[in-house]
Short mmCIF file of C-alpha atoms in Angstrom, two decimals:
data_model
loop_
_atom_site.label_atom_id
_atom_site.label_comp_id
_atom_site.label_asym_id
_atom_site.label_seq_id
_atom_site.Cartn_x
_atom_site.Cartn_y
_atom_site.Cartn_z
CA UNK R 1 11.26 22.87 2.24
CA UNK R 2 9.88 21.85 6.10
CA UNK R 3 6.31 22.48 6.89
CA UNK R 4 7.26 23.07 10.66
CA UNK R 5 6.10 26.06 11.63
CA UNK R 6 8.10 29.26 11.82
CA UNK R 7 7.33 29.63 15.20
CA UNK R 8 8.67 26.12 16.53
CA UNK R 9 12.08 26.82 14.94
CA UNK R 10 15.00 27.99 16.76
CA UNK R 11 16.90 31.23 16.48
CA UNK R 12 19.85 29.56 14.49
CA UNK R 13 17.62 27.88 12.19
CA UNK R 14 15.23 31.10 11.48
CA UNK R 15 18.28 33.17 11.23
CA UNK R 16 19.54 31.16 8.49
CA UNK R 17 16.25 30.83 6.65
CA UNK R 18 16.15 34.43 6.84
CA UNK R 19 19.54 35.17 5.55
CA UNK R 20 19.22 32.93 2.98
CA UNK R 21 15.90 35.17 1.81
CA UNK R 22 13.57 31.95 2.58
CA UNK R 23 11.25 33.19 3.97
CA UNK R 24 10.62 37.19 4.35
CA UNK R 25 11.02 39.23 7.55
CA UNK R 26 6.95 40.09 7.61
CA UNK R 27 6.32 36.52 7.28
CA UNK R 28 8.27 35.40 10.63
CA UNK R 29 6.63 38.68 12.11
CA UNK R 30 3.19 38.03 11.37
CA UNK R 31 3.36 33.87 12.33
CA UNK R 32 4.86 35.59 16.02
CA UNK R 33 2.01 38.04 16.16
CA UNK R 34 -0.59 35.06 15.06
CA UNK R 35 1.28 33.00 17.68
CA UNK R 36 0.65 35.53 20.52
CA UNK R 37 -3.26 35.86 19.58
CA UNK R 38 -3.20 31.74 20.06
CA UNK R 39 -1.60 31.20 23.27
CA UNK R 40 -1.10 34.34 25.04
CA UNK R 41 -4.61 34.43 26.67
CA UNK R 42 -3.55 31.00 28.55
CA UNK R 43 -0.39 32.45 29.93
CA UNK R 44 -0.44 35.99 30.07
CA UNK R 45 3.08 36.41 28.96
CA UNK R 46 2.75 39.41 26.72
CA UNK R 47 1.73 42.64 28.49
CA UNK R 48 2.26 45.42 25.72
CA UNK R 49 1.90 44.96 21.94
CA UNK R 50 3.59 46.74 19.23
CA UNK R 51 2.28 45.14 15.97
CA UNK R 52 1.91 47.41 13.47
CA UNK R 53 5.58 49.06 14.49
CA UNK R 54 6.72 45.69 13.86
CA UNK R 55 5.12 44.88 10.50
CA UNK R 56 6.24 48.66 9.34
CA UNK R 57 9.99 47.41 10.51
CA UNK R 58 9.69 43.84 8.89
CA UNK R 59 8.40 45.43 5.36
CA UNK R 60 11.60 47.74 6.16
CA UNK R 61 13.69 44.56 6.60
CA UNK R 62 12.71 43.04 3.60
CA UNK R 63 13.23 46.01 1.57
CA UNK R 64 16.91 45.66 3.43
CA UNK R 65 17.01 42.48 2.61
CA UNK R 66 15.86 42.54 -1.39
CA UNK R 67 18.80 45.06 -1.98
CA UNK R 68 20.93 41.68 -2.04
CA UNK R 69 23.67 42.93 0.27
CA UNK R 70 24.71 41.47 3.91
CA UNK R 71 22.15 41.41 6.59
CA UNK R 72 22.71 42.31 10.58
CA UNK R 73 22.80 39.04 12.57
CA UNK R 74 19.31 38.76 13.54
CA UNK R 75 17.99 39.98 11.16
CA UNK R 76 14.04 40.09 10.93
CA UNK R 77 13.60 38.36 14.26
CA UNK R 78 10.86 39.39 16.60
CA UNK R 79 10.89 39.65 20.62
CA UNK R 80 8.96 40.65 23.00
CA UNK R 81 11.40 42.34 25.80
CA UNK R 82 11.00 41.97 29.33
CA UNK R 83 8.84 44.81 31.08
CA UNK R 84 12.01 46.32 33.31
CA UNK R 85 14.10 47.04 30.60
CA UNK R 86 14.01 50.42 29.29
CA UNK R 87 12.61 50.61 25.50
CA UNK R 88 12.71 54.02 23.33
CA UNK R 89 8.78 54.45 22.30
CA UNK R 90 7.47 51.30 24.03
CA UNK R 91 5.42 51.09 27.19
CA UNK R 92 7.83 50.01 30.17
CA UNK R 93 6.01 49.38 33.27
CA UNK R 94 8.07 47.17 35.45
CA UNK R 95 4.82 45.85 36.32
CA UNK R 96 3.96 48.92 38.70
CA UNK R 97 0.90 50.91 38.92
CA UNK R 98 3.52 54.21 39.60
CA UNK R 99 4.60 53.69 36.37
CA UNK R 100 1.50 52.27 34.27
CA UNK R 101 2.20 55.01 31.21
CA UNK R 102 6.27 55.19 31.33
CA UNK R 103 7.22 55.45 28.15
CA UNK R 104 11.46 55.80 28.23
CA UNK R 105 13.12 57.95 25.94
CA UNK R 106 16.17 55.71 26.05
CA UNK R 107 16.79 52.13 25.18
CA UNK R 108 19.29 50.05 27.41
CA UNK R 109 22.39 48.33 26.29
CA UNK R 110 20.92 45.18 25.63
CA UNK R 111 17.73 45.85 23.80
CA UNK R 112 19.78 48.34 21.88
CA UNK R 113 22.50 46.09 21.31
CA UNK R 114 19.57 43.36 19.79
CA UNK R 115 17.72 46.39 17.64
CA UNK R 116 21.41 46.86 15.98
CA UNK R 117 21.66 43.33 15.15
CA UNK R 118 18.30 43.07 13.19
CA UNK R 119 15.51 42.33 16.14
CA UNK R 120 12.05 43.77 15.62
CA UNK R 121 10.57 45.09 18.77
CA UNK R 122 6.89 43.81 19.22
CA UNK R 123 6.50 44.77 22.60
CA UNK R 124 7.25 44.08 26.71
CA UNK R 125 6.94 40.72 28.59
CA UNK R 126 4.88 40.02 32.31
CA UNK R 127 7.40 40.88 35.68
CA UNK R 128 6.48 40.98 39.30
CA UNK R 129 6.57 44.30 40.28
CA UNK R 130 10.04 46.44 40.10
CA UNK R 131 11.42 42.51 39.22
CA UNK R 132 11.29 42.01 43.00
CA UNK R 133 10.82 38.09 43.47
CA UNK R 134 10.83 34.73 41.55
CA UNK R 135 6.79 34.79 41.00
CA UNK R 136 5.68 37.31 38.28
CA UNK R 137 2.63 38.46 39.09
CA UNK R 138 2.13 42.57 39.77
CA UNK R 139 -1.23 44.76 40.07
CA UNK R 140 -1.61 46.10 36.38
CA UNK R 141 -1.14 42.64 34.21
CA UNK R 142 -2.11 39.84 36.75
CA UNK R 143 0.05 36.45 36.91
CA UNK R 144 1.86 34.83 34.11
CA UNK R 145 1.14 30.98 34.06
CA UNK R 146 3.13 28.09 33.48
CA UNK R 147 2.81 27.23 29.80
CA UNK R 148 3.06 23.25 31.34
CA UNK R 149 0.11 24.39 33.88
CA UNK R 150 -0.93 27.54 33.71
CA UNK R 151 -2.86 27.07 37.14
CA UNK R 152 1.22 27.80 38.33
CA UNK R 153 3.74 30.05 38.73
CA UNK R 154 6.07 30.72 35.61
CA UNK R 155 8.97 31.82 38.13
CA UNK R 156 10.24 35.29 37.40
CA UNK R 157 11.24 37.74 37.28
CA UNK R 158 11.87 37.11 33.66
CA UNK R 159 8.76 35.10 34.29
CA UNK R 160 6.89 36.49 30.81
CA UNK R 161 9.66 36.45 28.61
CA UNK R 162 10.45 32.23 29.46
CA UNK R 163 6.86 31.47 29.05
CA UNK R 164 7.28 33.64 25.58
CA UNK R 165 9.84 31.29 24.66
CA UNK R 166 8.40 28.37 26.15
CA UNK R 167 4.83 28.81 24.28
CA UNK R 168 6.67 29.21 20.84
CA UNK R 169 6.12 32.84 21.10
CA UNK R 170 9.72 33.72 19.85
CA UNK R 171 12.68 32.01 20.12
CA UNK R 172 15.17 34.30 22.07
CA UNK R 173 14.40 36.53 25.49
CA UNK R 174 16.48 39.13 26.83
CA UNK R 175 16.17 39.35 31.01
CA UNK R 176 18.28 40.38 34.10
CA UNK R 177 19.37 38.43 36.95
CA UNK R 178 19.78 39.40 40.60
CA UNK R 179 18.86 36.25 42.68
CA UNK R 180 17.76 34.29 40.44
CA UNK R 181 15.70 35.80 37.69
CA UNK R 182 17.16 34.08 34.13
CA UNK R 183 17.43 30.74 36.10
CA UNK R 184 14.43 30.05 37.87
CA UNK R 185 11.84 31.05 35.10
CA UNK R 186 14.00 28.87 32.83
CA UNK R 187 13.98 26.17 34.95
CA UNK R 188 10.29 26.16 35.63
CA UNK R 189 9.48 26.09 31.53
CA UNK R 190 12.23 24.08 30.10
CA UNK R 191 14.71 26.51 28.62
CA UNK R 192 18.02 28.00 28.96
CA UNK R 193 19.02 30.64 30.98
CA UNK R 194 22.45 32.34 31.31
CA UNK R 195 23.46 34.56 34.02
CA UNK R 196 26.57 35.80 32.73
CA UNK R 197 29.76 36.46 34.31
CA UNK R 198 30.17 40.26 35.52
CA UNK R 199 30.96 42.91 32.50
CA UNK R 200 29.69 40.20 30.02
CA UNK R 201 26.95 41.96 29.44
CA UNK R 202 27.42 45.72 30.45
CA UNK R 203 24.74 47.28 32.26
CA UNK R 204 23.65 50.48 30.51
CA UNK R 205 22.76 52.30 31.98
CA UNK R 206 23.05 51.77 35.07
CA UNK R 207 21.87 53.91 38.63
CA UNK R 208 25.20 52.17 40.22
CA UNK R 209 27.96 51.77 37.58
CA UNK R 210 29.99 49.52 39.42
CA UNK R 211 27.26 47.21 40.61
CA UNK R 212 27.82 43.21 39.94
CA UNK R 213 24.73 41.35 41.89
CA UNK R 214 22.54 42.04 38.61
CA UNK R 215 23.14 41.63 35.40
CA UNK R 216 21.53 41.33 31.94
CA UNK R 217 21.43 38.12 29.88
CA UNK R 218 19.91 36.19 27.87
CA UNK R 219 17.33 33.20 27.42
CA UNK R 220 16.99 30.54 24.72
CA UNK R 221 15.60 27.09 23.89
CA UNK R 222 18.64 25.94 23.15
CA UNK R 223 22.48 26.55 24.30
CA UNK R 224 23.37 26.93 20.51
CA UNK R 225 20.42 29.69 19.92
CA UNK R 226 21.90 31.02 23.54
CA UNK R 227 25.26 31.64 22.00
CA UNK R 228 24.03 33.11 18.84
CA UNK R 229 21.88 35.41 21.09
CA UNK R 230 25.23 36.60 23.46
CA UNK R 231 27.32 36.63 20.36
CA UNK R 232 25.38 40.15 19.56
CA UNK R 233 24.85 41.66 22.93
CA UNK R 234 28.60 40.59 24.69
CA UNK R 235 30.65 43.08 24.29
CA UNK R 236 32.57 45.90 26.22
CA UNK R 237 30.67 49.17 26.55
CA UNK R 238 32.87 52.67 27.21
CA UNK R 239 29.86 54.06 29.48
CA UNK R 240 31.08 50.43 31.90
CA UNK R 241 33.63 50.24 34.38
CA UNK R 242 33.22 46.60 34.09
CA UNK R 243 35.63 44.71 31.80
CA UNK R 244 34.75 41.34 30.74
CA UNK R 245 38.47 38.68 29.10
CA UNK R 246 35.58 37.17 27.21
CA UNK R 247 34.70 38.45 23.34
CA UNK R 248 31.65 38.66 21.68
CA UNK R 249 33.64 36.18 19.40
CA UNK R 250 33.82 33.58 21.83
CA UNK R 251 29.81 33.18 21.93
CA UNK R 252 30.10 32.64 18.25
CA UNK R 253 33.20 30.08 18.46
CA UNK R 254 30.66 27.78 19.51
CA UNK R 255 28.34 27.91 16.61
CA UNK R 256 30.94 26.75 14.66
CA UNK R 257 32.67 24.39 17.18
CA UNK R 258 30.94 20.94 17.81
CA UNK R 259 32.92 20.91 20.82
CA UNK R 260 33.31 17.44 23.00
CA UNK R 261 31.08 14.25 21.99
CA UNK R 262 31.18 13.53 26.14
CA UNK R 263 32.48 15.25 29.24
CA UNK R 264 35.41 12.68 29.71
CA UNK R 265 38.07 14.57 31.70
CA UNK R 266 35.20 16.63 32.97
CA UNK R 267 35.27 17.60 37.02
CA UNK R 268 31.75 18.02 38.21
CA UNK R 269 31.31 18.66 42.13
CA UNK R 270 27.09 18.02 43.06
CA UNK R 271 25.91 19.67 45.66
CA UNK R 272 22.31 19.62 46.48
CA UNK R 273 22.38 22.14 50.06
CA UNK R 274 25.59 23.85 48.45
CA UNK R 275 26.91 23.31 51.69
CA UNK R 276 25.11 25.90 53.32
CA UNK R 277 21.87 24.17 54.42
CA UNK R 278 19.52 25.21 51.57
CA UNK R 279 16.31 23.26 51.69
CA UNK R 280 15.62 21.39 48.80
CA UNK R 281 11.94 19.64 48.12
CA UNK R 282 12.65 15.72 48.10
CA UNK R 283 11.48 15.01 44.48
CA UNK R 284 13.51 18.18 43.03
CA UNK R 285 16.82 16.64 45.08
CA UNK R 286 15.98 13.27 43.24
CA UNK R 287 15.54 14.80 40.28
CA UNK R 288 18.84 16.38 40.83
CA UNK R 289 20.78 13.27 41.63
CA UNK R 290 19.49 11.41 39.20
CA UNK R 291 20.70 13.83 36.39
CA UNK R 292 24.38 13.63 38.52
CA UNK R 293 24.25 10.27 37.52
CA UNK R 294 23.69 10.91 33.42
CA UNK R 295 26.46 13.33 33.88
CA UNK R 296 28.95 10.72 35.34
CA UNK R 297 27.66 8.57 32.27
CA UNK R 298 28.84 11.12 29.56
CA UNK R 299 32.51 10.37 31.09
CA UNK R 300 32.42 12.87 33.70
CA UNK R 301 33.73 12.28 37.10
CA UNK R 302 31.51 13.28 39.61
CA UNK R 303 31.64 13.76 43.13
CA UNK R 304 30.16 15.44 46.24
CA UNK R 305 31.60 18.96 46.37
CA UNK R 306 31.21 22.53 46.61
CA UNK R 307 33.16 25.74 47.55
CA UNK R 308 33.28 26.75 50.78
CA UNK R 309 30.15 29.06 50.23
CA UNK R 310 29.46 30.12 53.71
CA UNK R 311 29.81 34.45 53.63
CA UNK R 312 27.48 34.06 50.23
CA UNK R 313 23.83 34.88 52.23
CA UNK R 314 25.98 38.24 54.22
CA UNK R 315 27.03 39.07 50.59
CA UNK R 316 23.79 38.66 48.43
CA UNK R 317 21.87 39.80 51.51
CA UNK R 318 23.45 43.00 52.05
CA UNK R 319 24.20 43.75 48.33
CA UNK R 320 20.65 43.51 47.59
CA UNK R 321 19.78 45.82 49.87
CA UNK R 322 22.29 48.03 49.32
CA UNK R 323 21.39 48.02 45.24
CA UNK R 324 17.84 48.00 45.55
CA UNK R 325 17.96 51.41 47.78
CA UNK R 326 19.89 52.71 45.44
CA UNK R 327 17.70 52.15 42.03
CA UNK R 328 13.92 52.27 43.92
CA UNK R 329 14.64 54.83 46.93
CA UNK R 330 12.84 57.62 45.67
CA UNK R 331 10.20 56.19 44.25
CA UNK R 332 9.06 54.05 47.43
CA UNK R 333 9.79 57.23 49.88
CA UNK R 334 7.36 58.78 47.40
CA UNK R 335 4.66 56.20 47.92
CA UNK R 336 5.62 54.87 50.92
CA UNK R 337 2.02 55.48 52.65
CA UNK R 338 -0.25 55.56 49.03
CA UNK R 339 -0.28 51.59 48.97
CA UNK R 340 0.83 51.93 44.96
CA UNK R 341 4.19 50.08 45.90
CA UNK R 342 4.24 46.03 47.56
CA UNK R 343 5.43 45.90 50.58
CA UNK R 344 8.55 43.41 49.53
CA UNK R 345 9.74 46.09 47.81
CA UNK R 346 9.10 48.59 50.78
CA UNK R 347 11.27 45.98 52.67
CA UNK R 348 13.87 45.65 50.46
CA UNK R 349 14.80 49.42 50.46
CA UNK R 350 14.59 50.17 54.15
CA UNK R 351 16.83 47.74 55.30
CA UNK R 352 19.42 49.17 52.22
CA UNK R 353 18.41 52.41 53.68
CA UNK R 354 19.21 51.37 57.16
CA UNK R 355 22.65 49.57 56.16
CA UNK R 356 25.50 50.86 58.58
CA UNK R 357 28.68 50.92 57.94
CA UNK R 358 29.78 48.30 59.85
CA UNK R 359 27.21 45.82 57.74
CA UNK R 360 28.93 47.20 54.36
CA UNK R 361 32.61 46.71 55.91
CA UNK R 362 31.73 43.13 56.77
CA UNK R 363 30.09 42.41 53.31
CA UNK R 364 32.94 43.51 51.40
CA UNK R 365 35.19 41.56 54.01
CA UNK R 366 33.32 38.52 53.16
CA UNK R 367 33.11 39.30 49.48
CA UNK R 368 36.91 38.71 49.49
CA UNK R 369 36.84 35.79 51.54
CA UNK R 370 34.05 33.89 48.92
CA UNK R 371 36.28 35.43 45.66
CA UNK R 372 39.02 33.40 47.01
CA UNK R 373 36.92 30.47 48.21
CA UNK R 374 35.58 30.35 44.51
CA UNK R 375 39.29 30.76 43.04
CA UNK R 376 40.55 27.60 45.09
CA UNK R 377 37.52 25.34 44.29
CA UNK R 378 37.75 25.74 40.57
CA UNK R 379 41.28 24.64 40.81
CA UNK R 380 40.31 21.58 41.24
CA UNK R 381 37.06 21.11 39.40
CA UNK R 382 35.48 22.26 36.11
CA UNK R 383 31.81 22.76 36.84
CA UNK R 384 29.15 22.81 39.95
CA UNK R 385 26.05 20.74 39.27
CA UNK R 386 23.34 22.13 41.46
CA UNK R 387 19.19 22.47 41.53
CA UNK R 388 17.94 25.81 39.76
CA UNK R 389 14.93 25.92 42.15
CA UNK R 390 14.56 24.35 45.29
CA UNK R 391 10.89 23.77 44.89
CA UNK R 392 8.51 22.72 41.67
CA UNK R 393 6.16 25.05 40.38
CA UNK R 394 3.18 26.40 43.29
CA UNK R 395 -0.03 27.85 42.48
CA UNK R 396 0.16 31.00 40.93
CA UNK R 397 -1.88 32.49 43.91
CA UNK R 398 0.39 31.74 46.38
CA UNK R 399 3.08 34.66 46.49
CA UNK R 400 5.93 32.46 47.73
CA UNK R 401 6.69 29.06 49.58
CA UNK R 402 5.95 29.82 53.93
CA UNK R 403 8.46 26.08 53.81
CA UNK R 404 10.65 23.81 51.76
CA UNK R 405 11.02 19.80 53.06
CA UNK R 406 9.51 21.07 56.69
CA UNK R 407 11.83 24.14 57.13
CA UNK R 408 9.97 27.00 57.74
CA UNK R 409 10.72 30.41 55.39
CA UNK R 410 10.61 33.73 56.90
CA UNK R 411 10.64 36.28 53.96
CA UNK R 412 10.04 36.14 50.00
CA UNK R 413 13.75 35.99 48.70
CA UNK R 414 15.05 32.82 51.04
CA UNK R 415 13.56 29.96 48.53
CA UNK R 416 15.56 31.41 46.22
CA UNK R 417 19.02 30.38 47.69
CA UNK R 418 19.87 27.87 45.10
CA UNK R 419 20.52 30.66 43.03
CA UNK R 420 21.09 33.37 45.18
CA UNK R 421 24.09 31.99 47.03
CA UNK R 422 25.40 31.58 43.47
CA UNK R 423 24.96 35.17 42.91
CA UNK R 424 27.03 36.31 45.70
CA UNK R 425 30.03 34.98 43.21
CA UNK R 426 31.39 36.41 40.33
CA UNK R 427 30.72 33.22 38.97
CA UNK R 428 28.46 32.55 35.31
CA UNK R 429 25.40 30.34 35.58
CA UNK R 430 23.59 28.44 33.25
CA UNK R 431 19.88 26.84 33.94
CA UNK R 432 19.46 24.02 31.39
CA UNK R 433 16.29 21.72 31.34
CA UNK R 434 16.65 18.66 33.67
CA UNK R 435 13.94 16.70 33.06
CA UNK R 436 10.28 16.42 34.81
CA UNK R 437 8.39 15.50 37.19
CA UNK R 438 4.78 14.87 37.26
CA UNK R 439 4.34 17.01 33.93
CA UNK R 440 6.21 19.92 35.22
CA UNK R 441 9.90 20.60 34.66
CA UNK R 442 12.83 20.70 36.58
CA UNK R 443 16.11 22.88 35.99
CA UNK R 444 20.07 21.84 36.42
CA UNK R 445 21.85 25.08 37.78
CA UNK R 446 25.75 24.39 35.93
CA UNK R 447 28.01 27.07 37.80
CA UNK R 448 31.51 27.66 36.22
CA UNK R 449 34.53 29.30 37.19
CA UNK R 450 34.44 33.10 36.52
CA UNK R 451 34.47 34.24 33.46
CA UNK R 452 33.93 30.79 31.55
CA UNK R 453 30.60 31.56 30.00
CA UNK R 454 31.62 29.84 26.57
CA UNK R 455 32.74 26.91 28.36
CA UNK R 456 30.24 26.49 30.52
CA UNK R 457 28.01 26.56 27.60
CA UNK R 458 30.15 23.90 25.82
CA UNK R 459 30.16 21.50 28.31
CA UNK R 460 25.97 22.26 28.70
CA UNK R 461 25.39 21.58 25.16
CA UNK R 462 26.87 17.93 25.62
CA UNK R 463 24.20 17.15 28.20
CA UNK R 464 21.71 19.07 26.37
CA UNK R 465 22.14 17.23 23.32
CA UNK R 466 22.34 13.76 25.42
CA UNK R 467 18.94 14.12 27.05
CA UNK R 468 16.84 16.46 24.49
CA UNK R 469 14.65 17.28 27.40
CA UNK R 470 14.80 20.99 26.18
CA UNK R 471 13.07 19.25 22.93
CA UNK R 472 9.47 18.86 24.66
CA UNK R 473 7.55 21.58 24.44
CA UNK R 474 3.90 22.09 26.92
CA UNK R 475 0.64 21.22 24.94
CA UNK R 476 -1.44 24.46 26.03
#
């Protein structure tokens, strides 16, 4: 049998060690809770600890698990979930003094939807306050460093649960996605991060049912332990308006598919600006075009291209105001003048609050305009190659880049356009690790037609398994 540690293996790997009784539930559980002890006081990842719930569940898996019959699809594996996401009988303080002792007394979709499957809850992972910005920091837990230099920012806001995965914590992370929040932390610590197409993931509950600028997905080390993870929470949900063409069954296709040895036939368009002007530091556009380059050598044909993405800021912009008013209105107007609430997320819901009609009319205007922008590019090409991040890794005490390549930045969520132009679509995402420079990594942002998840994570995996960048893990 291997010596490698439990903790270094991958979800598809400990899944089937643990379905084929090789090791016990309480023995993965208590290697995750001795891994936490060891690294978590570098990188201040995990925020709330459940560990004796989580050795009563794993005895309770194993007792499962000695009755010989079939076993849920992950089960005995441990997470930590990320701090905004409600969980039954566990702390959940989206990092906010307001709401230091929340304890929910509901569980959403996704974390229930990863219980059902066999998960063992150990506890919630670091977020910037109310998930507002790429930089997880907040007042009650501090910063969460890079596990490649903890000295700088993880990215965010699923900033604790990618340095969880990173650091060998666990080896799957749930997470949510507005402008940028499974991407950029992945691409800052050299994992994958999906932000799904909309309905994919239902969002349950939800303060606006219909709402598509955020949504809940997943993050792995790998694409394959990716699609394991969404083959368990995918799915359509009766509480969602949303309806997703794409099968829970899909995600799992791939597991058993080895799918294309290259990506001949394979359209990529690169755009490094997307077209719209988004500053990009010099070394992460290198970075970017170099990785073009190993794409065009797995048979693909790339090419300079991107859709016409121009009504994307109006759309994200106003959305985001417009959704974060909604969820956090009552809460700021009720400590709007007790300083117990930052004041990005004091900005965010006045100008939702202060949204005319006019500004909503012209959003959705432009919404159709970009759907149809999207629909004609992907006629003619299979994937968008793009950075993640514009910028590598900053000091975690520096709450966001003032300029990017000598163009000054005005407020926190604009050196996040890589990914929140993106966003505006109703297109799936996927951050995959693109190498590194100077010790610290760098993320490819593949963007795929709507509703293509599985085949965007295909064609990933072919570049994934090409450059096994995802395969170097940070010595903390």
């Amino acid at each position: 049998m291997s010596t490698t540690p439990l903790h270094e293996l991958g979800l598809v790997e400990l899944q089937r060690r643990l379905h084929a009784r090789e090791v016990s539930a309480r023995e993965v559980v208590e290697d995750h809770l001795a891994r936490i002890e060891a690294v978590n006081p570098v990188v201040n990842a995990v925020v709330t600890l459940e560990a004796e719930r989580a050795l009563a569940a794993a005895d309770e898996a194993d007792r499962t698990a000695a009755g010989g019959g079939a076993l849920a699809p992950l089960h005995g594996i441990p997470m930590t979930h990320k701090d905004t996401l409600a969980t039954r009988g566990i702390r959940t303080t989206m990092g906010s003094p307001v709401l230091a002792d929340q304890v929910p007394g509901h569980t959403d979709l996704i974390v229930q939807r990863l219980w059902d499957a066999g998960v063992i809850a150990t506890g919630k992972n670091n977020v910037p306050e109310f998930a507002a910005g790429s930089h997880t920091f907040n007042p009650l837990f501090g910063a969460t460093g890079n596990p490649y230099d903890p000295e700088r920012s993880v990215g965010g806001s699923s900033g604790g649960a990618a340095a969880a995965l990173a650091t060998r914590i666990q080896a799957l992370a749930d997470g949510s996605d507005m402008g940028g929040s499974l991407r950029n932390p992945a691409a800052w610590c050299n994992v994958v991060g999906l932000r799904p197409s909309p309905g994919v993931v239902p969002m349950v509950p939800a303060p606006n049912p219909d709402a598509t600028l955020s949504r809940n997905g997943l993050m792995a080390r790998s694409v394959d332990d990716l699609a394991l993870g969404m083959s368990v929470v995918a799915g359509p949900h009766p509480a969602s308006s949303l309806r997703s063409p794409l099968a829970p069954e899909a995600f799992a296709a791939l597991l058993d598919d080895e799918g294309p040895a290259d990506l001949t036939g394979v359209r990529v368009g690169v755009s490094v600006d997307l077209g719209v002007g988004v500053p990009v530091a010099p070394e992460v556009r290198r970075a970017v075009l170099e990785q073009a380059e190993v794409l065009a050598s797995l048979g693909a044909t790339v090419e300079e291209s991107a859709p016409r993405l121009g009504d994307a800021d109006e759309v994200f912009d106003v959305t985001r105001a417009f959704d974060m008013a909604t969820g956090l209105r009552r809460i700021v107007l009720e400590h709007l003048d007790d300083g117990m609430v930052k004041d990005d997320v004091i900005w965010n819901v006045r100008r939702g609050l202060e949204l005319s009609a006019e500004q909503l009319m012209s959003a959705a205007e432009a919404r159709g305009r970009l759907d149809a922008a999207v629909r004609e590019w992907f006629d003619g090409w299979d994937l968008l190659l793009t950075p993640t991040v514009q910028v590598m890794p900053f000091p975690t005490e520096k709450k966001w880049p003032r300029e990017i390549d000598g163009v000054a930045l005005e407020t926190y969520v604009e050196w996040m356009r890589s990914c929140s132009v993106i966003s505006a679509t109703r297109c799936p995402a996927v951050s995959v690790p693109g190498g590194f420079v100077d010790g610290l990594p760098v993320g490819l942002q593949l963007v795929g037609a709507p509703w293509s998840d599985d085949r965007l994570l295909r064609l990933s995996r072919v570049y994934e398994r090409a450059t096994r960048f995802a395969e170097q893990a940070p010595r903390l």
